[in-house]
XYZ file of C-alpha atoms in Angstrom:
484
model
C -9.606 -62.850 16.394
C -9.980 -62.749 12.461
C -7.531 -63.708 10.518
C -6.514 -63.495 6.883
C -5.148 -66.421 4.639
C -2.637 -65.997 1.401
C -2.612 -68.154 -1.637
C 0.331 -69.886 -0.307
C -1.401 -71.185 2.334
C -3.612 -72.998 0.405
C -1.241 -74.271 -1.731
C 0.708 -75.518 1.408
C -2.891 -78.002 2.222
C -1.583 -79.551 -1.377
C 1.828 -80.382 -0.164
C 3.556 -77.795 -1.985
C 6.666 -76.412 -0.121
C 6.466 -73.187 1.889
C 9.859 -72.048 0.023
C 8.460 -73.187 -3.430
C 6.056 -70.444 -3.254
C 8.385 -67.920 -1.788
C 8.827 -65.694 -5.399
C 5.603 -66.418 -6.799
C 3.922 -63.243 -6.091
C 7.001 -61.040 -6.547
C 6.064 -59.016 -9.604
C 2.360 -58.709 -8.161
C 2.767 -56.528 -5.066
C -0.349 -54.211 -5.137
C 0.627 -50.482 -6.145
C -2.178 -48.720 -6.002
C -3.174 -46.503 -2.257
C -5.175 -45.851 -0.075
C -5.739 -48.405 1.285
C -5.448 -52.064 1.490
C -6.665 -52.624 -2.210
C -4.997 -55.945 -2.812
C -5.077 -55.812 -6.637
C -2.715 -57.933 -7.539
C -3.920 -60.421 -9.527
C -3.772 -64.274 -8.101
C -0.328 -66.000 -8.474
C -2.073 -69.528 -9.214
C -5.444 -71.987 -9.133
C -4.650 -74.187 -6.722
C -4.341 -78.165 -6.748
C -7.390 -80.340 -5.555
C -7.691 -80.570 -2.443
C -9.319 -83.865 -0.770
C -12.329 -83.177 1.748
C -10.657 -84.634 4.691
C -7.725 -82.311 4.309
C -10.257 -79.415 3.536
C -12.053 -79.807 6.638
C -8.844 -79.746 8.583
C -7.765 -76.864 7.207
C -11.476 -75.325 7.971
C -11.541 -75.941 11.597
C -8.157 -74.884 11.727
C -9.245 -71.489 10.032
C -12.145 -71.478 12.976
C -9.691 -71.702 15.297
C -10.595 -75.034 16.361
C -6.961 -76.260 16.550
C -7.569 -79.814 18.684
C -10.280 -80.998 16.100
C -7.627 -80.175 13.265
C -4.858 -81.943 14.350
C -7.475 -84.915 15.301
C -8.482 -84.821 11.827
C -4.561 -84.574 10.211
C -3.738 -87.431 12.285
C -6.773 -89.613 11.412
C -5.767 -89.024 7.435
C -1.813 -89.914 8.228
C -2.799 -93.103 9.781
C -3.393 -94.011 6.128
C -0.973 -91.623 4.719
C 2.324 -92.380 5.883
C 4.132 -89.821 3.472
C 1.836 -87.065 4.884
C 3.949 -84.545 7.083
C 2.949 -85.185 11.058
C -0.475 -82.727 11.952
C 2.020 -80.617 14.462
C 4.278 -79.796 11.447
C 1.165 -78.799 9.141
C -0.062 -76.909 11.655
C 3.081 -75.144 11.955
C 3.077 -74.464 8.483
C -0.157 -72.994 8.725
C 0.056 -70.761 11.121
C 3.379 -69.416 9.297
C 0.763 -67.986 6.392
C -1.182 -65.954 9.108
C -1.464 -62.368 9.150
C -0.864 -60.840 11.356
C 2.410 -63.445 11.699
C 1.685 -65.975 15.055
C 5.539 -66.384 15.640
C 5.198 -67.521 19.286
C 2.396 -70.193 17.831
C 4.530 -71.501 14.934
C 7.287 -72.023 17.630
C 4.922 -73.720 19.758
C 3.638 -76.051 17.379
C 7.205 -77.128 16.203
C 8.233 -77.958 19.858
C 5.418 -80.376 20.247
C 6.327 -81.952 16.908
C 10.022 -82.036 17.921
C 8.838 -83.503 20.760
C 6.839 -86.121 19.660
C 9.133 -86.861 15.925
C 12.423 -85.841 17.229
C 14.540 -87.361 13.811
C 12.061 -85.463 11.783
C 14.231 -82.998 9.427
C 10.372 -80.953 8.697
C 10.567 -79.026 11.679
C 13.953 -77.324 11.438
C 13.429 -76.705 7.373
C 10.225 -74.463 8.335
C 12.329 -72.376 11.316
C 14.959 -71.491 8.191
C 12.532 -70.598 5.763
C 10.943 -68.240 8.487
C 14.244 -66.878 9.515
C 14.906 -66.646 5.609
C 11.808 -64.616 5.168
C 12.498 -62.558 8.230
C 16.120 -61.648 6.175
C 17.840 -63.474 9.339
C 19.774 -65.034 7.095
C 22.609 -66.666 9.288
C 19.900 -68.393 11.835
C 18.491 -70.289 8.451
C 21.659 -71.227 7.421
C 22.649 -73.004 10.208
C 19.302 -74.624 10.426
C 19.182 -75.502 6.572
C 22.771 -77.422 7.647
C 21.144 -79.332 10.835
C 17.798 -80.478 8.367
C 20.025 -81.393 5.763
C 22.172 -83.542 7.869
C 18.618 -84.837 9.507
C 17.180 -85.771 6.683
C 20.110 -87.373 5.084
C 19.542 -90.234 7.348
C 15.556 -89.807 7.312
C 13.595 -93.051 6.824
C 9.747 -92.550 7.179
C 9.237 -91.649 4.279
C 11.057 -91.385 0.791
C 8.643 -88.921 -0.792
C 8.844 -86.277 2.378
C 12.968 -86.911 2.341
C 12.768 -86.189 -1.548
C 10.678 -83.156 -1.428
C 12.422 -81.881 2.045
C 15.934 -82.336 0.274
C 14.186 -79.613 -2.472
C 13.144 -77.007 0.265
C 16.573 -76.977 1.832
C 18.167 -76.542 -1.678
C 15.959 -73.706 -2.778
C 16.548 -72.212 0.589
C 20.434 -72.868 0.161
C 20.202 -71.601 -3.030
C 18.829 -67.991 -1.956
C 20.944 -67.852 0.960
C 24.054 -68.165 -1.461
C 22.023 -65.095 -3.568
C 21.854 -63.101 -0.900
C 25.550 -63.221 -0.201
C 26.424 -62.479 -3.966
C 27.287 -66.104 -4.967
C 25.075 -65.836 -7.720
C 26.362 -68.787 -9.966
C 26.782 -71.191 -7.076
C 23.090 -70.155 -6.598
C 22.014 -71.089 -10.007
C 23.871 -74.234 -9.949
C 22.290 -75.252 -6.720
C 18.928 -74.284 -8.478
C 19.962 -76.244 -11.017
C 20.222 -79.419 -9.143
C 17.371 -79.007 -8.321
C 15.895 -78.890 -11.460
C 17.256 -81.930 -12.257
C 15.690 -83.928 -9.280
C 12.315 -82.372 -10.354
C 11.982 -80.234 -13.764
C 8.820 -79.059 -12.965
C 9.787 -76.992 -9.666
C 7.983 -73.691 -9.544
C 10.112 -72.734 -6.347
C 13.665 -73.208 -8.043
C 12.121 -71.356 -11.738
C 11.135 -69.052 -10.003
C 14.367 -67.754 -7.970
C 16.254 -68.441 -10.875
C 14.143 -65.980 -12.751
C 14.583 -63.725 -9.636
C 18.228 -64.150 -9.115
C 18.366 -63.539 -13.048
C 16.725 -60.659 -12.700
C 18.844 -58.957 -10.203
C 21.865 -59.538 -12.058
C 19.958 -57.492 -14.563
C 19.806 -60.346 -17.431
C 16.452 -60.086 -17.972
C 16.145 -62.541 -20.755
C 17.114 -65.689 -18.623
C 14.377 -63.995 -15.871
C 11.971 -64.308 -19.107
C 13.246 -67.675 -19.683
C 13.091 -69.199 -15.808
C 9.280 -67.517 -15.742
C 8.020 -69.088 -18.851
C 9.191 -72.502 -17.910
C 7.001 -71.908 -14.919
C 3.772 -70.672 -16.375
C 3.993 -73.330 -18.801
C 3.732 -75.640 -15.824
C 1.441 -73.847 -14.075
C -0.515 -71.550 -16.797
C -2.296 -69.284 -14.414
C 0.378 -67.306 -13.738
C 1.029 -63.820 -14.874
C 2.631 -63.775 -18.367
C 6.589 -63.218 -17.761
C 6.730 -60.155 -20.004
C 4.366 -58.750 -17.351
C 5.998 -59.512 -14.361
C 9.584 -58.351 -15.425
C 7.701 -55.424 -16.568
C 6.824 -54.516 -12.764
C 9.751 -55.874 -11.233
C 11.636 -53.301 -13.081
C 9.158 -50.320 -12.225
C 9.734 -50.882 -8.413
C 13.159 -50.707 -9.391
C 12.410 -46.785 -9.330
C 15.502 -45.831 -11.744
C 15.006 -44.316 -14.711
C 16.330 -47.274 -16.608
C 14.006 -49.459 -14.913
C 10.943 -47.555 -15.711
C 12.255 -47.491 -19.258
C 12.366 -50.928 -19.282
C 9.179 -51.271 -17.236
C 7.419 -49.281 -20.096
C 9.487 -51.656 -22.899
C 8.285 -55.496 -21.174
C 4.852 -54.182 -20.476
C 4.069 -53.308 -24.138
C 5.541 -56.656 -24.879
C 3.206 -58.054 -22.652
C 0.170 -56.603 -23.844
C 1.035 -57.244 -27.706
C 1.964 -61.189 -26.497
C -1.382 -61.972 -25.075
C -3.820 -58.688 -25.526
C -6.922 -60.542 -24.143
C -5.328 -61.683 -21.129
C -6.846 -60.175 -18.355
C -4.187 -60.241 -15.771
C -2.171 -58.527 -17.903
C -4.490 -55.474 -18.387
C -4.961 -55.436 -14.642
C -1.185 -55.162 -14.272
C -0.717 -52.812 -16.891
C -3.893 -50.712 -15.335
C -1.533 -50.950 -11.942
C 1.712 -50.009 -14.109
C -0.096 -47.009 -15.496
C -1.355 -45.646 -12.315
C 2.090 -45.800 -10.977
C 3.749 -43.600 -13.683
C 0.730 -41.361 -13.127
C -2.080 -41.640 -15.974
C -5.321 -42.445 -14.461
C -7.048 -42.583 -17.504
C -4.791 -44.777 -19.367
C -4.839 -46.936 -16.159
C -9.062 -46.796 -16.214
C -8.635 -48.062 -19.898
C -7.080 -51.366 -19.020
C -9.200 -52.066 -15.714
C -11.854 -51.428 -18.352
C -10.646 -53.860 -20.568
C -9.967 -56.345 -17.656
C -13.462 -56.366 -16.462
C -14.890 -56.533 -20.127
C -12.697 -59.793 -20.578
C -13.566 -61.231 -16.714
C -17.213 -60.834 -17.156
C -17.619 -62.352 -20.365
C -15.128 -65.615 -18.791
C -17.493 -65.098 -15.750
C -20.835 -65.583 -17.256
C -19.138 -68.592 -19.591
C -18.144 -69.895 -16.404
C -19.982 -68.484 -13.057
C -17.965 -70.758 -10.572
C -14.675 -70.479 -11.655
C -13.021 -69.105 -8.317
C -9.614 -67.527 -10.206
C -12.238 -65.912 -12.909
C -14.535 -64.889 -10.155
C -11.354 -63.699 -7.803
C -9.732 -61.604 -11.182
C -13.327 -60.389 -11.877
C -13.375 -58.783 -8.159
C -9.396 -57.677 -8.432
C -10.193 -55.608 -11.593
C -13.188 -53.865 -10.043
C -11.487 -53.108 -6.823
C -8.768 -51.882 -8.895
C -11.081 -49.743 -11.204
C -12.736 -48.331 -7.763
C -9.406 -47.093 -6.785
C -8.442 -45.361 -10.422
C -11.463 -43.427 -9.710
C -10.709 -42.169 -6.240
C -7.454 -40.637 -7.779
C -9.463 -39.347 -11.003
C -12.169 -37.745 -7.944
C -14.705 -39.595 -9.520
C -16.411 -41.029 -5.961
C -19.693 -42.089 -7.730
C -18.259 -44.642 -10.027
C -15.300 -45.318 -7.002
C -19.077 -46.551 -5.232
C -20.474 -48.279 -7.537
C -17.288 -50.460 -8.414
C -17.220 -51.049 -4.704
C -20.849 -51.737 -4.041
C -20.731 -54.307 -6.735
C -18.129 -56.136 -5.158
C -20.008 -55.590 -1.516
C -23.063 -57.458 -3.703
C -21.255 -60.751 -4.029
C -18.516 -60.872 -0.829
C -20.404 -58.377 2.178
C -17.576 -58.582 4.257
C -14.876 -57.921 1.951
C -12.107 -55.324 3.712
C -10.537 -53.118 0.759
C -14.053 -52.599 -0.702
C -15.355 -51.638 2.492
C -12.248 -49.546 3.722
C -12.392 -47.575 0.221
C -15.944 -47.545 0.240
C -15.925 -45.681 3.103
C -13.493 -43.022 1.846
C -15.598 -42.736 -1.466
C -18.795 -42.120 0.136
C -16.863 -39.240 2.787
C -16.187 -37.091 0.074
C -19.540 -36.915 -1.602
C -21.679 -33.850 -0.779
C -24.758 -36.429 0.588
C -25.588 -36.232 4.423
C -27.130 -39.811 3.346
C -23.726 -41.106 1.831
C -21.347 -39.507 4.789
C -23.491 -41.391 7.334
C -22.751 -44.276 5.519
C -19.104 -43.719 5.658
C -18.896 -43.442 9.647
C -20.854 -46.489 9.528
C -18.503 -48.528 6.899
C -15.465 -47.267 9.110
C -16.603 -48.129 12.505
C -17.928 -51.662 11.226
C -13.993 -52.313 9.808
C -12.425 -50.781 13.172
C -14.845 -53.049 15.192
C -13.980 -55.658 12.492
C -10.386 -55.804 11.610
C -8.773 -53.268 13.946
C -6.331 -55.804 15.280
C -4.797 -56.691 12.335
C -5.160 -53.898 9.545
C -3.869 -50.065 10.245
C -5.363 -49.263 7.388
C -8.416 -48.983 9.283
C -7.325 -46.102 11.787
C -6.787 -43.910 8.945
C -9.944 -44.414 7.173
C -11.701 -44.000 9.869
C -9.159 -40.535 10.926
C -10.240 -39.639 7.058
C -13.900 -40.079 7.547
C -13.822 -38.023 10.875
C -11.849 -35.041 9.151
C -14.546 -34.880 6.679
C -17.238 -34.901 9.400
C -15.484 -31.459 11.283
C -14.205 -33.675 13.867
C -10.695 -32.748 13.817
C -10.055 -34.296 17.848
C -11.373 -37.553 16.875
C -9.324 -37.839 13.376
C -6.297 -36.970 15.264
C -6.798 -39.828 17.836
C -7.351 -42.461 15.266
C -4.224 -40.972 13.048
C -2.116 -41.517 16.938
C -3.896 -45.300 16.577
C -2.337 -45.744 13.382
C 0.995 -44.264 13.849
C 1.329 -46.493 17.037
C 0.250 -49.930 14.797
C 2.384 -48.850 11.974
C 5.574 -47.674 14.457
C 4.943 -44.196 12.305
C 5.141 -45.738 8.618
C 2.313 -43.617 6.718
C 1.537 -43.866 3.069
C 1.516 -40.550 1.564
C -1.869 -40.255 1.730
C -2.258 -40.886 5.746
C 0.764 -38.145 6.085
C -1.679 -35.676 4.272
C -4.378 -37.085 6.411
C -2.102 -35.827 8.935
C -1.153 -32.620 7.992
C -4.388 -31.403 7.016
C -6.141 -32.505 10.321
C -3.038 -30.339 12.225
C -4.403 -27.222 9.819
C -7.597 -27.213 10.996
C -6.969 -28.413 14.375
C -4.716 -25.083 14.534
C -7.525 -22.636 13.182
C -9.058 -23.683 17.127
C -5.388 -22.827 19.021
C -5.384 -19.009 20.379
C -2.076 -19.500 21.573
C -0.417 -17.514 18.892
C 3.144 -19.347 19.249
C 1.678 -22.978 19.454
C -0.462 -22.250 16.785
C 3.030 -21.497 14.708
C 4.364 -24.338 15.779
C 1.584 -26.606 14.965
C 1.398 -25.054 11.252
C 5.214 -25.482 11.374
C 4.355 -29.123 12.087
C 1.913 -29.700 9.019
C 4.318 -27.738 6.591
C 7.118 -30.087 7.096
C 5.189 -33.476 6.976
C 3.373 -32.193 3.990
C 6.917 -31.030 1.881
C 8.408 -33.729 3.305
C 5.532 -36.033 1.514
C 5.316 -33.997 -1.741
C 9.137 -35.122 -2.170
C 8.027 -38.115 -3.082
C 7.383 -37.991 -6.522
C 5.247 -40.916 -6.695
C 1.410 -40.505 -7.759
C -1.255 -41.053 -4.704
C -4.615 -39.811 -4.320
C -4.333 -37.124 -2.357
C -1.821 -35.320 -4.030
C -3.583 -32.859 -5.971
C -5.066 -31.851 -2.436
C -1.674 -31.834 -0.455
C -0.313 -29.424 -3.220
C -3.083 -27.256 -2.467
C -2.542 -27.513 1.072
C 1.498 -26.290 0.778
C 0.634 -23.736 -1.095
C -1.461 -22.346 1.762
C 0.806 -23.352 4.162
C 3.787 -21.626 1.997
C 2.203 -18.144 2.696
């Protein structure tokens, strides 16, 4: 089985707590559809790494678990404030996708097992259960690591930085429940055992944020990039955070932060890729080309300065991906191919430029280009098919566009089943247009009624939504026909 690895993941080989990283990537959250684009650009370069940790972490990646945990042993021999392998491990497979929750548990019993006054074990269960929203279940297990590792001896650096994880997670638990203050004074404390912790800016900025005093957010996020500059300018973030908001306050606001942003740092390139994100949300394309434009001007000319810079290089592929997708929703599937191609040119097995490749090249009038297509989507079924939906309904997609109407709506039942019926707006048209011309072949004249019936409601039912997504000029069209 494949699997796919987040930044924080990384950034947990460096030591850096699971729960510092939990806000990092709030205000990035990919908007754009249809498929699994991941535009967002990266949170944060990570730390060094040493070699013997790296080649850990790459057999663990390979799946070769035993020579991992030989290897994380081997370096803790001479590292004694190094976490024990089991508990790495454990950490590790925590950043999976799709989540390994039986394997996490597995891997914390053997290090329970084997380090029973470790507090480690019980801090990573809560900040699961945390991120799971079982928030009671992490409470009490915050309370048994934090009377653990009060009398925790093996190693002062682990106690110190476990005493900040259970904080930060106290800290959000008491947000959750509405004590914000007692929240920001926990925070707080924390901030005073270590100024420079991302984790506890960044909630702060979050838990500002909710309580809709957006300059302290501003304030907690800008402490944070100036300790870690590659993240996305505050201005920017807030901007985004208030556009998912979905009010029309927040996309007032959203509109108000994001030209802040831009006029704050113009030649920043994550910001143009956010505000190319931003635009496409509110629904102008060509504004939204514009700044992916811009972005990929900027990236290329930091690219060529510096070819191996792997955040330049990863921005540089974000922006294009990005720009790919603009042009799907503008119908413009030639330069949707070429930005994916490009990408295809320097990472051959990347997903979203594959998946989206695939839909590009299906709506082109080229026998040459829609062979292609089936090709791309059987290759990412085959490929991925156990851990990405997304997939199903390219693949569903492709078929439609190939007259086989049986075969889409088999792959759409594939996806509905993986996503437990969860469809983007763009799958629900997939949907409803497969059911139209699925019907055109029923001669049954009350089952053809109801399958039209069918189609009509998903398709009204999706055009509620007022949101922008590719397909929408095309699901209009298919109401309308559907309305007579």
């Amino acid at each position: 089985m494949t699997h796919r690895f987040s930044s924080k993941l990384f950034a947990s080989l460096c030591g850096v707590a699971a729960s510092s990283l939990l806000f990092v990537g709030v205000a990035n959250a990919a908007v754009t559809q249809p498929g699994d684009v991941s535009n967002a650009p990266a949170a944060a370069a990570q730390k060094e790494v040493s070699p013997e940790l790296q080649a850990a972490f790459d057999d663990f990646r390979n799946m070769k678990f035993e020579d991992a945990t030989a290897k994380l042993d081997k370096i803790r021999e001479s590292d004694k404030d190094m976490a024990p392998s089991q508990l790495i491990l454990a950490t590790w497979l925590a950043q999976i996708t799709p989540p390994q929750p039986q394997a996490v548990r597995q891997a914390i019993e053997v290090a329970v097992t084997k380090h029973p006054n470790d507090p480690e074990a019980y801090v990573i269960l809560a900040e699961l259960n945390l991120q799971n929203s079982c928030v009671t279940e992490a409470e009490a297990l915050f309370d048994k690591g934090a009377t653990m590792n009060a009398s925790f001896a093996d190693s002062a650096k682990r106690k110190g930085e476990i005493q900040k994880r259970i904080l930060i997670g106290q800290a959000q638990i008491l947000a959750l429940r509405g004590k914000r203050d007692e929240a920001i004074a926990t925070l707080n404390n924390v901030l005073k055992l270590d100024e420079k912790n991302i984790g506890a800016l960044n909630l702060l900025g979050l838990i500002s944020f909710n309580a809709e005093d957006y300059d302290a957010a501003i304030n907690a996020y800008t402490k944070a990039r100036e300790i870690q500059p590659t993240l996305l300018l505050p201005q920017a973030r807030v901007a985004m955070m208030c556009q998912q908001k979905g009010t029309d306050e927040g996309k007032s606001l959203a509109a108000k932060y994001m030209k802040e942003a831009i006029a704050a740092d113009a030649k920043d390139p994550q910001v143009r890729i956010v505000a190319a994100q931003w635009s496409l949300t509110i629904g102008k394309a060509a504004q939204a080309a514009q700044q992916a434009d811009y972005a990929i001007q900027i990236l290329a000319q930091q690219k060529t300065a510096k070819p191996d810079d792997a955040l330049t290089t990863g921005l540089y592929n974000e922006a294009k991906q990005l720009r790919g997708v603009i042009a799907l929703f503008e119908k413009d599937y030639a330069t949707a191919e070429k930005q994916f191609n490009e990408i295809l040119a320097e990472s051959p097995s990347n997903f979203a430029a594959t998946n989206n490749l695939a839909l590009a090249l299906c709506e082109q009038a080229d026998e040459a280009k829609q062979k292609k297509a089936v090709e791309y989507a059987q290759v990412n079924v085959d490929r991925f098919g156990q851990q990405q939906p997304e997939v199903f309904s390219t693949a569903a997609w492709v078929m439609h566009k190939m007259g086989k109407y049986q075969e889409c709506a088999q792959l759409l039942q594939r996806y509905i089943q993986l996503t437990s019926g969860n469809m983007s707006s763009d799958v629900a048209y997939y949907l409803a247009a497969n059911m139209e011309k699925l019907a055109d072949n029923v001669s049954d004249a009350e089952q053809k009624a109801n399958i039209l019936k069918q189609a009509k409601e998903i398709i009204t039912k999706t055009l509620e939504n007022e949101a922008p997504f590719v397909m929408r000029p095309e699901a209009e069209a298919l109401k309308a026909r559907l309305d007579k």
